[in-house]
Short mmCIF file of C-alpha atoms in Angstrom, two decimals:
data_model
loop_
_atom_site.label_atom_id
_atom_site.label_comp_id
_atom_site.label_asym_id
_atom_site.label_seq_id
_atom_site.Cartn_x
_atom_site.Cartn_y
_atom_site.Cartn_z
CA MET A 27 -17.97 12.75 6.26
CA SER A 28 -14.97 14.65 8.54
CA SER A 29 -12.92 11.92 10.04
CA SER A 30 -12.25 14.67 12.88
CA ILE A 31 -13.27 12.73 16.47
CA THR A 32 -15.18 14.58 19.60
CA LEU A 33 -13.74 15.86 22.77
CA LYS A 34 -16.52 17.79 24.88
CA GLY A 35 -16.83 20.02 22.76
CA LEU A 36 -13.48 20.01 21.23
CA GLN A 37 -12.81 18.87 17.58
CA LEU A 38 -9.41 17.02 17.10
CA LEU A 39 -8.70 16.82 13.23
CA PRO A 40 -6.81 14.20 11.98
CA LEU A 41 -2.77 14.56 11.62
CA TRP A 42 -3.15 14.70 7.57
CA ARG A 43 -5.56 18.12 8.23
CA ARG A 44 -3.79 19.83 10.46
CA ARG A 45 -1.02 22.72 10.12
CA ILE A 46 2.40 21.72 10.64
CA PRO A 47 3.72 22.66 13.39
CA LYS A 48 7.31 24.13 13.36
CA TYR A 49 10.35 22.53 14.31
CA PRO A 50 10.86 23.96 17.94
CA VAL A 51 13.74 26.76 17.83
CA TYR A 52 16.23 25.11 20.15
CA TRP A 53 18.75 27.84 21.87
CA LYS A 54 21.77 27.19 24.49
CA GLY A 55 21.63 24.87 27.44
CA ASP A 56 18.13 23.53 26.59
CA PRO A 57 18.39 19.45 25.47
CA GLN A 58 18.67 18.24 22.48
CA LEU A 59 16.24 16.77 20.43
CA ARG A 60 17.14 13.38 19.67
CA VAL A 61 14.91 12.05 17.21
CA PHE A 62 13.58 13.59 14.45
CA LEU A 63 10.27 12.05 13.36
CA PRO A 64 8.96 13.47 10.30
CA HIS A 65 5.42 14.78 10.72
CA PHE A 66 5.11 13.20 6.67
CA TRP A 67 4.00 10.27 4.74
CA MET A 68 4.82 9.02 1.20
CA LYS A 69 3.21 5.55 0.29
CA ILE A 70 4.05 3.63 -2.99
CA VAL A 71 1.46 3.84 -6.00
CA LYS A 72 1.82 1.46 -8.85
CA PRO A 73 2.60 3.44 -12.07
CA GLN A 74 -0.32 2.78 -14.13
CA ASN A 75 1.09 2.80 -17.15
CA GLU A 76 4.82 1.63 -18.84
CA VAL A 77 7.62 3.72 -16.83
CA PRO A 78 10.95 3.82 -17.31
CA SER A 79 13.26 2.05 -14.14
CA ASN A 80 14.19 5.22 -12.74
CA HIS A 81 10.61 6.97 -12.23
CA VAL A 82 8.71 6.46 -9.14
CA HIS A 83 5.04 7.37 -8.62
CA PHE A 84 4.45 7.91 -4.41
CA GLU A 85 1.26 9.26 -2.91
CA VAL A 86 2.28 12.02 -0.75
CA HIS A 87 1.00 14.22 2.80
CA PRO A 88 -1.20 16.62 0.21
CA GLN A 89 1.43 19.77 2.83
CA MET A 90 4.49 18.26 0.86
CA SER A 91 5.69 20.78 -1.07
CA ARG A 92 8.83 19.33 -3.94
CA VAL A 93 11.96 20.10 -1.85
CA ASP A 94 9.68 18.43 1.01
CA ILE A 95 9.78 15.38 -1.29
CA LYS A 96 12.80 15.40 -2.16
CA ASN A 97 14.69 16.38 1.29
CA TYR A 98 12.63 13.15 2.23
CA LEU A 99 13.95 10.64 -0.22
CA GLU A 100 17.27 12.00 -0.23
CA LYS A 101 18.27 12.59 3.69
CA ILE A 102 16.46 10.06 5.10
CA TYR A 103 16.81 7.16 2.43
CA LYS A 104 19.73 8.60 0.44
CA VAL A 105 18.09 7.95 -2.87
CA PRO A 106 19.37 10.92 -5.38
CA VAL A 107 16.44 12.81 -7.06
CA ILE A 108 17.16 14.60 -10.13
CA HIS A 109 13.11 15.56 -10.39
CA VAL A 110 9.46 15.53 -8.63
CA ARG A 111 6.92 16.06 -9.74
CA THR A 112 2.96 16.68 -7.98
CA ASN A 113 -0.28 16.83 -8.83
CA MET A 114 -3.50 17.23 -7.01
CA VAL A 115 -6.49 14.60 -7.72
CA ARG A 116 -9.39 15.67 -6.14
CA GLY A 117 -11.74 13.45 -4.61
CA GLU A 118 -15.07 12.00 -5.71
CA ASP A 119 -18.17 13.86 -5.22
CA ILE A 120 -20.23 11.02 -3.27
CA LYS A 121 -24.04 11.18 -3.54
CA HIS A 122 -27.43 9.59 -2.50
CA GLN A 123 -28.04 7.12 -3.41
CA ALA A 124 -31.63 7.94 -3.79
CA LYS A 125 -32.23 11.55 -3.74
CA GLY A 126 -29.39 11.62 -5.99
CA TYR A 127 -27.29 15.13 -4.81
CA VAL A 128 -24.40 15.68 -4.12
CA MET A 129 -24.32 14.77 0.60
CA SER A 130 -19.95 14.83 0.77
CA ARG A 131 -16.88 14.56 -1.08
CA GLU A 132 -13.99 11.81 -0.26
CA GLU A 133 -10.82 13.82 0.69
CA ASP A 134 -8.40 15.09 -2.05
CA GLN A 135 -4.99 13.29 -3.17
CA LYS A 136 -1.45 14.36 -3.73
CA TYR A 137 0.01 11.99 -5.98
CA ALA A 138 4.64 12.46 -6.71
CA PHE A 139 6.07 11.17 -9.28
CA VAL A 140 9.87 11.47 -8.84
CA VAL A 141 12.71 10.80 -11.36
CA MET A 142 15.57 9.32 -9.79
CA ASP A 143 19.48 9.47 -10.92
CA GLU A 144 19.88 6.21 -13.99
CA SER A 145 22.55 4.49 -11.87
CA VAL A 146 19.16 3.85 -9.50
CA GLU A 147 17.04 0.86 -10.72
CA PHE A 148 13.46 0.79 -9.17
CA LYS A 149 11.37 -2.32 -9.98
CA PHE A 150 8.02 -2.04 -7.99
CA PRO A 151 7.73 -5.66 -5.66
CA ASP A 152 5.25 -8.24 -7.06
CA ILE A 153 4.77 -9.86 -3.81
CA PHE A 154 1.76 -12.37 -5.46
CA GLN A 155 4.20 -13.78 -7.52
CA ASP A 156 4.30 -17.28 -6.17
CA LYS A 157 1.51 -17.19 -4.14
CA LYS A 158 -2.33 -18.97 -5.59
CA PRO A 159 -5.86 -18.19 -3.11
CA GLN A 160 -6.35 -20.92 -0.08
CA LEU A 161 -9.21 -22.57 -2.90
CA GLU A 162 -6.68 -23.29 -6.08
CA LYS A 163 -4.17 -24.48 -2.87
CA ASP A 164 -7.58 -27.36 -1.56
CA LEU A 165 -8.57 -27.90 -5.30
CA GLU A 166 -4.88 -29.48 -5.72
CA GLN A 167 -5.18 -31.18 -2.62
CA ILE A 168 -8.44 -32.79 -3.84
CA ASP A 169 -7.51 -33.76 -7.11
CA ASP A 170 -4.32 -35.72 -5.65
CA VAL A 171 -6.35 -37.67 -3.37
CA LYS A 172 -9.08 -38.35 -5.95
CA ARG A 173 -5.42 -39.28 -8.04
CA LEU A 174 -4.15 -41.47 -5.54
CA GLU A 175 -7.37 -43.23 -4.52
CA ALA A 176 -7.62 -43.90 -8.60
CA GLU A 177 -4.20 -45.61 -9.04
CA GLU A 178 -4.83 -47.79 -5.44
CA GLU A 179 -8.54 -49.34 -7.82
CA GLN A 180 -6.18 -50.38 -10.07
CA LYS A 181 -4.25 -52.52 -8.45
CA THR A 182 -7.01 -54.07 -6.39
CA TRP A 183 -8.97 -54.45 -10.30
CA ASP A 184 -9.64 -57.40 -10.20
CA ARG A 185 -11.33 -57.89 -6.89
CA ALA A 186 -13.50 -55.23 -6.89
CA ALA A 187 -16.93 -56.75 -6.31
CA ILE A 188 -15.01 -57.86 -3.15
CA PRO A 189 -16.57 -55.32 -0.54
CA PRO A 190 -13.16 -53.54 0.80
CA TRP A 191 -13.09 -54.66 4.36
CA PHE A 192 -12.84 -57.65 3.28
CA ARG A 193 -10.22 -57.19 0.90
#
C-alpha cells in the first residue's frame, strides 16, 4: 500500500519518495539563506557481525549517493571518512494470507557501510545494559518482602501459636 496522502484529488508523496529540489540559486541582492537543513536522513544500524571499531553501518535516504553520505558525515559531524559503500535491499513481498498472491511490496532500503579514519573509534551504544524489565524489578521487590516477613517470623517463633494482633 502507498503511504501517500490525498488532498482534494492531489496526491502528496512523502519526502523520501519525492525528488529532492535543487538548492535555490543565490543572486546578488537576494536575502541569504541562513539555515541549512538537509532533506536527507541517516539512521545508525547495529551490524549483524563483528566489525572493526572504525566501521559504522547506516540506513540512509534512498536518494543519497556515496558522495552525499561522505559530505554529510564530514561537514555536519566532522568525522574523517575514508570509504563509503552502499547497498540497496529490496523490500519483501506482502502476500494475501488466504490466496497467496502478492498484494504489494515493502519499501526498498538503502544501507551505507562507512569506513572512518583509524584514529576514530566507534562502539555501538548498549542503552539497555543496566536496565532490567519491570517484571524482574517487581519480582525482586516481592522476594525482599517475603524475606523480611520470614525474618520477623523467626524473631517471634516461640509465640507462633498466639494471634498476631495479640503479640
